[in-house]
Coordinates of C-alpha atoms in Angstrom, one line a residue:
M1 CA -18.1 11.4 0.1
T2 CA -16.2 13.0 3.8
Y3 CA -16.1 9.6 5.1
R4 CA -14.3 7.7 1.9
L5 CA -11.8 10.8 1.5
G6 CA -11.4 10.4 5.5
K7 CA -11.1 6.8 4.6
G8 CA -8.3 6.9 2.2
M9 CA -6.6 9.4 3.6
F10 CA -6.0 7.2 6.3
V11 CA -5.2 4.3 4.3
G12 CA -3.0 6.3 2.7
A13 CA -1.0 7.7 5.7
L14 CA -0.9 3.9 6.9
K15 CA 0.6 2.8 4.0
Q16 CA 3.4 5.8 4.2
K17 CA 3.6 5.0 7.7
W18 CA 4.4 1.2 6.9
A19 CA 6.7 2.2 3.7
K20 CA 9.0 4.3 6.0
R21 CA 8.5 1.5 8.7
A22 CA 10.3 -1.0 6.1
C23 CA 12.5 1.1 4.3
L24 CA 14.2 1.8 8.2
G25 CA 14.2 -1.5 8.5
T26 CA 15.8 -2.3 5.6
A27 CA 18.5 0.5 6.2
V28 CA 19.1 -1.1 9.3
L29 CA 19.6 -4.7 7.8
L30 CA 21.7 -3.5 5.6
S31 CA 23.9 -1.2 7.7
G32 CA 23.7 -4.9 9.9
Y33 CA 25.0 -7.0 6.6
I34 CA 27.7 -4.3 6.0
Y35 CA 29.0 -3.9 9.6
D36 CA 29.2 -7.5 10.0
K37 CA 30.8 -8.6 6.7
E38 CA 32.5 -5.7 6.2
I39 CA 34.5 -5.6 10.1
Q40 CA 33.1 -8.2 12.0
A41 CA 34.6 -11.1 8.7
S42 CA 30.8 -12.1 9.1
S43 CA 31.1 -12.9 12.0
I44 CA 27.6 -12.8 13.4
W45 CA 26.4 -14.5 9.5
R46 CA 28.2 -17.3 10.3
T47 CA 26.7 -17.5 13.8
V48 CA 23.6 -16.7 12.5
R49 CA 23.6 -19.6 10.2
T50 CA 25.6 -22.9 12.2
F51 CA 22.3 -21.7 14.8
S52 CA 19.8 -22.4 11.7
D53 CA 21.7 -25.5 10.8
V54 CA 21.8 -27.3 14.0
G55 CA 18.9 -26.7 15.3
I56 CA 17.3 -28.1 11.8
I57 CA 19.4 -31.2 12.5
C58 CA 18.3 -31.2 16.3
L59 CA 14.6 -31.0 14.9
D60 CA 14.9 -33.6 11.7
Y61 CA 16.4 -36.3 15.1
K62 CA 13.9 -35.5 16.8
I63 CA 10.8 -35.7 14.7
N64 CA 11.3 -38.6 12.6
F65 CA 13.7 -40.8 14.3
R66 CA 12.0 -43.2 15.4
S67 CA 11.2 -47.0 15.3
E68 CA 9.0 -47.9 13.2
K69 CA 11.4 -46.0 10.1
G70 CA 12.8 -48.4 8.2
I71 CA 16.5 -48.3 8.1
D72 CA 16.4 -47.2 4.5
Y73 CA 14.8 -44.0 6.0
L74 CA 16.9 -44.3 9.6
D75 CA 19.8 -43.9 6.7
K76 CA 18.6 -40.6 5.2
I77 CA 18.3 -39.4 8.6
H78 CA 22.1 -39.5 8.8
Q79 CA 22.8 -38.9 5.6
R80 CA 20.1 -35.3 6.2
A81 CA 22.1 -33.9 9.0
A82 CA 25.8 -34.8 8.0
R83 CA 25.4 -33.1 4.6
R84 CA 23.6 -30.2 6.2
L85 CA 26.3 -29.9 8.4
L86 CA 29.2 -30.4 6.0
R87 CA 27.4 -27.4 4.2
C88 CA 27.5 -25.5 7.5
C89 CA 31.3 -26.1 7.7
Q90 CA 32.3 -25.1 4.2
E91 CA 30.3 -22.0 4.1
N92 CA 31.7 -20.9 6.8
G93 CA 35.1 -22.0 6.4
G94 CA 37.5 -20.7 9.6
L95 CA 37.3 -22.7 12.7
F96 CA 34.5 -24.2 11.1
I97 CA 36.6 -26.4 8.7
K98 CA 38.0 -27.9 12.7
F99 CA 35.1 -28.7 13.9
G100 CA 33.9 -30.3 11.4
Q101 CA 37.1 -32.5 11.3
S102 CA 36.7 -33.1 14.8
I103 CA 33.7 -35.0 14.0
A104 CA 34.9 -36.3 11.3
V105 CA 37.1 -38.2 13.5
Q106 CA 34.8 -39.7 15.8
S107 CA 34.4 -42.7 13.9
S108 CA 33.7 -45.5 16.0
L109 CA 30.8 -43.7 17.7
L110 CA 29.1 -42.0 15.0
P111 CA 27.0 -42.9 11.4
P112 CA 29.2 -43.3 8.7
P113 CA 27.3 -40.8 6.5
F114 CA 29.6 -38.1 8.8
R115 CA 32.8 -39.4 8.5
K116 CA 32.0 -39.5 4.7
E117 CA 31.0 -36.9 3.7
L118 CA 32.7 -34.6 6.6
S119 CA 36.1 -35.7 5.1
V120 CA 36.8 -33.3 2.5
L121 CA 37.2 -31.1 4.9
Y122 CA 40.6 -33.0 5.0
D123 CA 41.1 -31.1 1.0
N124 CA 42.8 -27.6 1.0
A125 CA 41.4 -25.0 2.3
P126 CA 40.8 -21.9 -0.6
S127 CA 44.0 -18.9 0.1
V128 CA 44.0 -14.7 0.2
S129 CA 45.7 -12.8 -1.6
V130 CA 48.7 -11.1 -0.9
D131 CA 47.2 -7.8 -0.3
K132 CA 44.7 -9.4 2.3
I133 CA 47.7 -11.1 4.1
A134 CA 50.8 -8.3 3.3
P135 CA 48.0 -6.3 6.3
V136 CA 49.0 -9.3 9.0
I137 CA 52.5 -9.3 8.9
E138 CA 53.0 -5.8 8.9
Q139 CA 50.8 -5.4 12.1
S140 CA 52.4 -8.0 13.6
F141 CA 55.9 -6.9 13.3
G142 CA 55.5 -3.2 15.0
G143 CA 54.5 -1.8 11.2
R144 CA 57.1 -2.8 9.1
R145 CA 56.9 -3.6 5.9
M146 CA 57.1 -7.0 4.3
D147 CA 60.3 -6.1 2.3
D148 CA 62.1 -5.2 5.3
L149 CA 61.8 -8.9 6.3
F150 CA 61.9 -10.6 2.8
D151 CA 63.7 -10.1 0.1
E152 CA 61.4 -12.2 -2.0
F153 CA 57.9 -13.5 -0.9
S154 CA 56.0 -16.2 -3.7
T155 CA 52.6 -14.1 -4.8
E156 CA 50.5 -17.4 -4.7
A157 CA 50.3 -19.7 -1.7
V158 CA 52.3 -23.0 -1.5
A159 CA 49.6 -24.6 0.6
S160 CA 46.1 -23.3 2.8
A161 CA 44.9 -24.8 5.3
S162 CA 41.6 -23.9 7.7
V163 CA 43.1 -20.9 9.6
A164 CA 46.4 -20.3 7.6
Q165 CA 48.1 -20.4 4.6
V166 CA 52.0 -20.6 3.2
H167 CA 54.9 -18.7 1.3
A168 CA 57.4 -19.4 -0.3
A169 CA 60.1 -16.2 0.3
R170 CA 64.2 -15.4 0.8
L171 CA 64.5 -13.7 4.1
K172 CA 65.9 -10.4 3.5
S173 CA 68.9 -10.4 6.1
D174 CA 70.5 -13.5 3.9
P175 CA 68.4 -13.5 0.8
S176 CA 70.7 -17.2 0.0
V177 CA 67.9 -18.9 3.0
K178 CA 65.0 -20.1 1.0
V179 CA 61.9 -19.9 4.2
A180 CA 58.3 -21.1 4.7
V181 CA 56.6 -18.6 6.1
K182 CA 53.2 -19.2 7.5
V183 CA 50.6 -16.3 8.0
Q184 CA 47.2 -16.8 10.0
K185 CA 44.3 -15.7 7.8
P186 CA 43.2 -11.9 8.3
E187 CA 39.3 -12.6 9.3
I188 CA 40.6 -15.8 11.8
K189 CA 41.5 -13.6 14.6
L190 CA 37.7 -11.3 14.4
Q191 CA 36.4 -15.0 14.6
I192 CA 37.7 -16.5 16.7
D193 CA 35.4 -15.4 20.0
W194 CA 32.2 -15.8 18.2
D195 CA 32.9 -19.2 16.9
L196 CA 33.4 -20.0 20.1
F197 CA 30.3 -18.8 21.6
T198 CA 28.6 -20.8 18.9
F199 CA 30.8 -23.7 19.6
R200 CA 29.6 -23.4 23.1
T201 CA 26.5 -22.9 22.6
C202 CA 25.8 -25.3 19.8
A203 CA 27.2 -28.1 22.8
R204 CA 24.7 -26.7 24.8
I205 CA 22.1 -27.4 22.7
I206 CA 23.3 -31.0 21.6
Q207 CA 23.3 -31.6 25.2
Y208 CA 20.0 -30.7 26.3
A209 CA 18.0 -31.9 23.4
F210 CA 19.9 -35.1 23.5
G211 CA 21.2 -35.9 27.0
I212 CA 24.7 -37.1 25.5
P213 CA 26.9 -34.8 28.4
I214 CA 29.6 -33.5 25.9
M215 CA 30.0 -29.9 27.8
W216 CA 33.4 -31.3 29.6
S217 CA 35.0 -31.9 26.3
V218 CA 34.3 -27.8 25.8
Q219 CA 36.9 -25.6 27.5
E220 CA 39.4 -28.7 26.4
V221 CA 38.6 -27.8 22.5
E222 CA 38.6 -23.7 23.2
Q223 CA 42.0 -24.0 24.9
R224 CA 43.8 -26.6 21.4
L225 CA 42.0 -24.2 19.4
R226 CA 43.8 -21.2 21.0
E227 CA 47.3 -22.9 21.7
E228 CA 47.3 -23.5 17.7
L229 CA 46.9 -20.2 16.8
D230 CA 49.4 -18.7 18.5
F231 CA 52.7 -19.4 16.2
E232 CA 54.9 -18.9 18.7
R233 CA 53.7 -21.7 20.8
E234 CA 53.9 -23.6 17.5
A235 CA 57.3 -23.3 16.8
N236 CA 58.5 -23.6 20.5
N237 CA 56.8 -27.0 19.8
S238 CA 58.7 -27.6 16.8
E239 CA 61.7 -26.7 18.6
L240 CA 61.0 -28.8 21.5
A241 CA 60.1 -31.8 19.5
Q242 CA 64.0 -32.0 18.1
R243 CA 64.7 -31.8 21.6
D244 CA 63.2 -34.7 22.6
L245 CA 65.2 -36.5 19.3
D246 CA 68.4 -35.5 20.0
T247 CA 68.2 -36.6 23.4
L248 CA 65.5 -39.3 24.4
A249 CA 65.5 -41.3 20.9
D250 CA 67.8 -43.6 19.4
G251 CA 70.7 -43.0 16.6
W252 CA 68.5 -44.5 14.0
L253 CA 65.0 -42.7 15.3
K254 CA 67.2 -39.6 14.9
R255 CA 68.7 -40.0 11.5
A256 CA 65.2 -41.1 10.1
V257 CA 62.8 -37.4 11.4
Y258 CA 63.8 -34.8 11.1
I259 CA 62.1 -30.9 12.0
P260 CA 62.8 -27.9 10.0
K261 CA 64.6 -25.1 11.9
V262 CA 62.4 -21.9 12.9
H263 CA 64.1 -18.1 12.2
W264 CA 62.7 -16.6 14.8
E265 CA 63.7 -13.1 13.2
A266 CA 60.5 -13.3 11.2
T267 CA 58.1 -15.3 13.7
C268 CA 55.8 -13.8 16.1
K269 CA 52.3 -14.4 17.0
Q270 CA 50.8 -15.3 13.4
V271 CA 53.6 -15.1 11.5
L272 CA 56.1 -18.4 11.8
T273 CA 58.7 -18.8 9.8
T274 CA 61.7 -22.0 9.3
E275 CA 63.5 -23.2 6.5
W276 CA 61.9 -24.6 3.6
I277 CA 62.5 -28.8 3.0
D278 CA 62.0 -29.8 -0.5
G279 CA 60.8 -33.2 -0.4
T280 CA 56.9 -35.1 -1.6
S281 CA 54.0 -34.5 0.7
L282 CA 52.5 -38.3 1.9
V283 CA 49.6 -36.6 0.2
D284 CA 50.3 -38.4 -3.2
P285 CA 51.0 -41.6 -2.5
G286 CA 51.1 -42.8 -6.0
R287 CA 54.0 -40.1 -6.8
L288 CA 55.9 -42.1 -3.8
L289 CA 56.3 -44.8 -5.5
E290 CA 57.2 -43.4 -8.8
E291 CA 59.9 -42.0 -7.1
K292 CA 61.3 -45.8 -5.6
W293 CA 60.2 -44.9 -2.2
S294 CA 59.5 -48.3 -0.1
G295 CA 56.5 -47.9 1.6
R296 CA 57.7 -49.7 4.2
D297 CA 60.7 -47.7 4.8
I298 CA 58.1 -44.5 5.2
M299 CA 55.7 -46.4 7.6
E300 CA 58.3 -47.9 10.0
R301 CA 59.5 -44.3 10.4
M302 CA 56.3 -42.6 10.2
V303 CA 54.8 -44.7 13.4
S304 CA 58.4 -45.0 15.2
V305 CA 58.2 -41.7 15.6
F306 CA 54.6 -40.7 16.7
A307 CA 55.0 -44.3 18.8
F308 CA 57.9 -42.6 20.9
Q309 CA 56.1 -39.6 21.4
I310 CA 52.9 -41.0 22.9
F311 CA 55.2 -43.8 25.0
V312 CA 58.5 -42.2 25.5
S313 CA 59.0 -38.8 25.5
G314 CA 55.1 -37.6 26.2
N315 CA 55.2 -34.6 23.8
V316 CA 52.6 -35.8 21.0
H317 CA 51.5 -33.8 17.8
G318 CA 48.2 -34.2 17.2
D319 CA 47.8 -33.3 13.6
P320 CA 49.7 -36.0 12.0
H321 CA 47.4 -36.3 8.8
P322 CA 49.7 -36.4 5.2
G323 CA 49.8 -33.0 4.2
N324 CA 52.0 -32.4 7.1
I325 CA 54.8 -35.1 6.4
L326 CA 57.0 -35.0 3.6
I327 CA 59.9 -37.4 2.5
R328 CA 62.9 -36.6 0.7
Q329 CA 66.4 -38.1 0.5
H330 CA 68.3 -37.9 3.3
P331 CA 70.9 -35.4 2.9
Q332 CA 74.0 -36.8 4.6
N333 CA 73.7 -40.0 2.5
K334 CA 75.0 -39.8 -0.9
S335 CA 75.4 -43.4 -2.3
R336 CA 71.9 -44.6 -1.9
R337 CA 68.5 -44.1 -0.9
E338 CA 67.7 -43.5 2.5
P339 CA 64.1 -41.9 3.2
Q340 CA 63.8 -39.2 5.8
L341 CA 60.5 -38.0 7.5
V342 CA 60.0 -34.6 7.6
L343 CA 57.2 -33.4 10.3
L344 CA 55.5 -30.1 9.6
D345 CA 52.8 -28.1 11.5
H346 CA 54.2 -28.0 14.9
G347 CA 50.3 -26.1 15.9
L348 CA 48.6 -29.2 18.0
Y349 CA 50.3 -31.0 20.7
V350 CA 49.5 -32.5 23.7
R351 CA 51.5 -32.7 26.8
E352 CA 50.8 -36.0 28.4
T353 CA 51.1 -36.4 32.5
Q354 CA 53.5 -39.1 33.9
Q355 CA 50.3 -40.7 34.9
F356 CA 48.7 -41.0 32.0
R357 CA 51.9 -41.9 29.6
K358 CA 52.8 -44.9 32.4
Q359 CA 48.4 -46.1 32.6
Y360 CA 48.6 -45.7 28.3
A361 CA 51.7 -47.9 28.6
E362 CA 49.6 -50.5 31.6
F363 CA 46.5 -50.5 28.8
W364 CA 48.5 -51.7 26.0
R365 CA 50.8 -54.7 28.4
A366 CA 47.9 -55.5 29.3
A367 CA 45.4 -55.9 25.6
V368 CA 49.3 -57.8 24.8
M369 CA 48.8 -59.8 27.1
G370 CA 45.1 -60.3 27.3
D371 CA 45.1 -59.1 31.0
K372 CA 41.5 -57.9 31.4
K373 CA 41.4 -57.4 35.3
T374 CA 44.5 -54.3 34.5
M375 CA 42.5 -53.0 31.4
K376 CA 39.4 -52.6 33.8
E377 CA 41.0 -51.0 36.4
I378 CA 42.6 -48.7 33.9
A379 CA 39.4 -47.8 32.7
R380 CA 37.9 -47.1 36.0
K381 CA 40.6 -44.7 37.2
W382 CA 39.6 -43.1 34.1
G383 CA 35.7 -42.9 34.8
M384 CA 34.6 -45.3 32.0
P385 CA 32.9 -48.1 33.9
D386 CA 31.6 -49.8 30.5
A387 CA 34.6 -51.3 29.1
G388 CA 33.2 -52.1 26.2
M389 CA 32.2 -48.6 25.5
F390 CA 35.5 -47.7 26.7
S391 CA 37.1 -50.3 23.7
A392 CA 34.8 -48.2 21.5
M393 CA 35.9 -44.7 22.1
V394 CA 39.4 -45.3 22.9
S395 CA 40.7 -48.1 20.3
L396 CA 37.9 -47.6 18.0
K397 CA 36.7 -51.3 18.7
P398 CA 32.5 -51.6 18.3
P399 CA 31.0 -52.4 21.8
Q400 CA 29.1 -55.5 22.5
L401 CA 25.1 -54.9 22.8
G402 CA 23.2 -57.5 24.6
G403 CA 23.6 -60.1 26.5
R404 CA 25.9 -62.8 25.2
K405 CA 23.8 -65.8 25.3
H406 CA 21.6 -64.2 22.6
D407 CA 23.6 -62.5 20.8
K408 CA 23.8 -64.9 17.9
H409 CA 20.3 -65.7 17.4
K410 CA 19.6 -61.7 17.6
E411 CA 22.8 -61.6 14.6
Q412 CA 21.1 -64.3 12.5
A413 CA 17.5 -62.9 12.5
G414 CA 18.8 -59.4 12.1
V415 CA 20.9 -60.5 8.9
Q416 CA 17.6 -62.1 8.1
D417 CA 14.9 -59.7 8.3
Q418 CA 17.1 -57.3 6.5
A419 CA 17.5 -59.8 3.9
D420 CA 13.4 -59.8 3.6
G421 CA 13.0 -55.8 4.1
S422 CA 10.8 -57.2 6.5
S423 CA 10.6 -54.2 9.7
G424 CA 12.2 -56.4 12.0
A425 CA 15.5 -55.5 10.9
S426 CA 14.5 -51.7 11.4
L427 CA 13.1 -52.1 14.8
G428 CA 16.6 -53.9 15.8
S429 CA 18.3 -51.3 13.7
Y430 CA 17.0 -48.6 15.4
D431 CA 17.5 -50.0 19.2
R432 CA 20.4 -50.8 19.0
Q433 CA 21.8 -47.5 17.6
M434 CA 19.6 -46.0 20.7
E435 CA 21.2 -48.2 22.7
I436 CA 24.8 -47.2 21.7
K437 CA 23.7 -44.2 22.9
K438 CA 22.5 -44.2 26.0
R439 CA 25.7 -46.3 26.9
A440 CA 27.3 -43.5 25.2
I441 CA 25.4 -41.1 27.8
S442 CA 26.5 -43.3 30.7
A443 CA 29.8 -44.1 30.0
L444 CA 30.3 -39.3 29.1
R445 CA 28.3 -39.0 32.8
D446 CA 31.5 -38.9 35.2
S447 CA 34.3 -37.8 32.6
S448 CA 35.8 -36.0 35.5
N449 CA 38.4 -38.6 35.6
L450 CA 38.8 -39.1 32.4
P451 CA 42.5 -37.9 30.8
P452 CA 42.3 -34.8 28.8
E453 CA 45.5 -36.3 26.3
L454 CA 43.5 -39.5 25.4
V455 CA 41.4 -37.6 22.9
F456 CA 44.4 -36.3 20.4
V457 CA 46.7 -39.3 21.5
V458 CA 43.8 -41.4 20.3
R459 CA 43.5 -39.2 17.1
N460 CA 47.2 -39.3 16.8
T461 CA 47.3 -43.4 16.0
N462 CA 43.9 -43.6 13.9
I463 CA 45.4 -40.8 11.2
V464 CA 48.9 -43.2 11.7
R465 CA 46.7 -45.9 10.8
A466 CA 45.1 -44.7 7.7
N467 CA 48.3 -43.6 6.4
N468 CA 49.5 -46.7 6.6
Q469 CA 46.5 -48.0 4.9
S470 CA 46.7 -45.2 1.9
L471 CA 50.6 -47.2 1.4
G472 CA 48.8 -50.2 1.3
I473 CA 49.9 -51.3 4.9
P474 CA 53.3 -52.0 4.3
V475 CA 54.0 -52.4 8.4
N476 CA 52.5 -54.3 11.5
R477 CA 51.8 -51.0 13.2
I478 CA 50.3 -53.1 16.0
K479 CA 54.0 -54.0 16.2
I480 CA 55.9 -50.9 16.4
L481 CA 53.5 -49.5 19.1
G482 CA 54.0 -52.3 21.4
Q483 CA 57.4 -52.6 21.3
Y484 CA 57.4 -48.7 22.0
A485 CA 55.0 -49.5 24.9
A486 CA 57.4 -51.5 26.6
Y487 CA 60.5 -49.4 26.2
G488 CA 58.3 -46.8 27.3
L489 CA 56.8 -48.4 30.4
R490 CA 60.7 -50.1 31.0
R491 CA 62.0 -46.9 30.9
M492 CA 59.8 -45.2 33.6
L493 CA 59.4 -48.2 35.8
V494 CA 63.3 -48.3 36.6
E495 CA 63.4 -44.3 36.8
E496 CA 60.6 -44.9 39.5
A497 CA 62.5 -47.2 41.0
W498 CA 65.5 -44.7 41.6
S499 CA 63.9 -41.7 41.6
S500 CA 64.5 -40.1 45.5
E501 CA 60.9 -38.7 45.4
R502 CA 58.5 -42.5 44.7
K503 CA 55.7 -43.7 47.1
Y504 CA 54.8 -47.1 47.9
S505 CA 50.6 -48.1 48.4
H506 CA 49.9 -50.5 50.6
G507 CA 46.6 -52.0 50.1
G508 CA 45.6 -48.2 49.1
G509 CA 47.2 -46.6 51.4
V510 CA 50.5 -44.1 50.8
V511 CA 53.5 -44.7 52.8
P512 CA 56.6 -42.3 52.6
R513 CA 59.6 -43.8 50.3
R514 CA 61.7 -46.1 51.4
D515 CA 65.5 -45.6 50.2
S516 CA 67.0 -48.8 50.9
L517 CA 69.0 -50.4 48.1
I518 CA 67.0 -53.6 48.1
S519 CA 63.9 -51.8 47.4
R520 CA 65.3 -49.7 44.8
V521 CA 66.8 -53.3 43.2
A522 CA 64.0 -54.8 43.3
G523 CA 62.1 -52.0 41.3
V524 CA 64.5 -52.0 38.9
V525 CA 63.7 -55.9 38.6
A526 CA 60.4 -55.2 38.1
G527 CA 60.5 -53.0 35.3
E528 CA 63.0 -55.2 33.4
W529 CA 60.7 -58.1 34.4
S530 CA 57.6 -55.9 32.8
Y531 CA 59.4 -55.3 29.6
V532 CA 60.3 -59.2 29.1
T533 CA 57.1 -60.4 29.6
F534 CA 55.9 -57.5 27.3
R535 CA 58.8 -58.4 24.9
V536 CA 58.2 -62.1 24.7
A537 CA 54.2 -61.4 24.8
L538 CA 54.6 -59.2 21.5
W539 CA 56.7 -62.1 20.0
A540 CA 54.3 -64.9 20.4
A541 CA 51.5 -62.0 18.8
G542 CA 54.1 -62.3 15.8
V543 CA 54.5 -65.2 15.3
G544 CA 50.6 -65.9 15.8
M545 CA 49.9 -63.8 12.5
A546 CA 53.0 -64.8 10.8
L547 CA 51.7 -68.9 11.0
Y548 CA 48.2 -67.1 10.5
G549 CA 49.8 -65.5 6.8
L550 CA 51.4 -68.7 5.9
W551 CA 48.5 -70.8 6.3
G552 CA 46.4 -68.2 4.6
R553 CA 49.7 -68.6 1.3
V554 CA 49.0 -72.1 1.4
L555 CA 45.3 -71.7 1.3
S556 CA 45.9 -69.4 -2.4
A557 CA 47.9 -71.3 -4.0
V558 CA 45.5 -74.2 -3.4
T559 CA 42.7 -72.5 -3.9
G560 CA 43.8 -70.3 -6.4
R561 CA 42.2 -67.9 -4.7
P562 CA 44.2 -63.9 -3.5
F563 CA 45.2 -63.6 0.1
N564 CA 47.1 -60.1 1.3
R565 CA 46.0 -60.2 5.4
D566 CA 48.0 -58.3 7.8
M567 CA 46.9 -57.1 11.1
D568 CA 44.5 -54.0 10.6
S569 CA 43.5 -55.7 7.5
V570 CA 41.9 -58.6 10.0
M571 CA 41.3 -55.8 12.6
D572 CA 39.2 -54.1 10.0
D573 CA 36.8 -56.4 8.8
A574 CA 36.0 -57.6 12.5
M575 CA 35.4 -54.4 12.8
R576 CA 33.0 -54.3 10.1
H577 CA 31.3 -56.7 10.6
A578 CA 30.3 -56.7 14.5
L579 CA 29.4 -53.3 13.8
E580 CA 27.4 -54.5 10.9
K581 CA 25.4 -57.1 12.3
R582 CA 25.0 -55.2 16.3
L583 CA 24.7 -51.5 15.4
G584 CA 23.0 -52.1 12.3
Y585 CA 24.6 -49.7 10.5
R586 CA 25.8 -49.9 6.8
I587 CA 30.0 -49.5 7.0
D588 CA 31.9 -48.1 3.9
M589 CA 35.5 -48.3 4.7
S590 CA 36.2 -45.4 4.7
L591 CA 34.3 -45.0 7.5
F592 CA 37.9 -46.0 9.5
N593 CA 40.7 -43.8 8.0
A594 CA 41.2 -40.9 10.2

């Protein structure tokens, strides 16, 4: 009896001890949850969620991505990973929306499910109430109330993005002036350090798990994200962009593009106030057509202004997606319809170096003129000895895999295997995807010479390309980019010829400048010759496309089949067929929209 009583007391005491520990643990967890949610804006929980999802994705690929699996099985792995990543970005919100958008734009190197799933992150993000953003405004202006700054302030946001939202308002100093007030969401300031720590750590995990050297890009991405959260910097970017147009652009482009003025009296690091512009967003192409705007006029202006930034001014808008572009009637033209492009959101800008801008223009010239030697030389200078992979990363052209001699046989065998449903297609798909990975790793190992501007310039051109497609491809985007590349290269070469600080390279060595008139004139002549030959090559390419289009329309008239072929369409089809045959991916054409 005594033994049973002692044993019962011991068990009871043990249960009581564990009950106390459970209560204490629950209290600690609950306190931590409340602290994280109320004080840290759920930063800790968002970090835990991200590590968990990235870990599961890595394990899924490590365990299941095998050569013996079928192509459908490999596609399902990509699909699971993309959906889990999308859910993580959506639940975390904030900067994770931007992380997801950055991944989505790398459509040339990732399987299609990533592009397809993550593209929804470009939609409007949920907004927060005025009660939550009012403290941000008041704290940013030294305790001044919103009523001290604004005579009116809309209770609902007119637009909302990942890190900020926009309200319509009227200035207290001048109630007749309607303004757009962009306010940073309150949780972003608390989350940014945690989010960037999570981003760095996940990059290290991926690099360690798969051997892909991506850490070289982390510092650049972090810097750009921090810059984008500084609204004073955004205001300066917008004024610089307008100043470039005023001083460097021709009369047509100056008139074609407008950038809203900044109201500095109501602007700080977390609040940006600009003039209000009424217009139609490019997000709704159908409405633009209903309003009788010409898609050709719109895209001609859009492609021209961003080509001007890339090849002439060197200050490039890094996020020209449709939500950042408005179309309005030119305010100075009362007699006829004349669209004017209004550029918004200047937070993400890249400053090109003179060296990069010149090399990029020379790369375009070499590409148009078929100068493979120059193209390879520029790729080598940028630390990309694999010219095929360099083309994939820069121009979204799929790299050629395997030897040329056996390519056709392999492609035919792969197509036949896929049609038969045999394992050969599965093995080929796996091997091709693994080869892409190996070549990407090899290409990125020497990243010290890779220009940081390159990623953002390619992002810009790809988004503009998608905008052109959304309006039915009304303009030859390649031709316009080439014209500005020719003009920008000519301008740089002539400036160098007359510069007192120029230097000459002889056989790889550098010698002091020569100030003789003959050498300067020779430099100018070289610049003009480069421009003339570049434009002639562009003209010849245009003639070739025109003849191709004429032949296509003749065939269409004879056969009755529709024909609508432009340069972007030709490139799309060639890229799609090459990817499907060479890489083993099943391609959705939305893959090519940035």
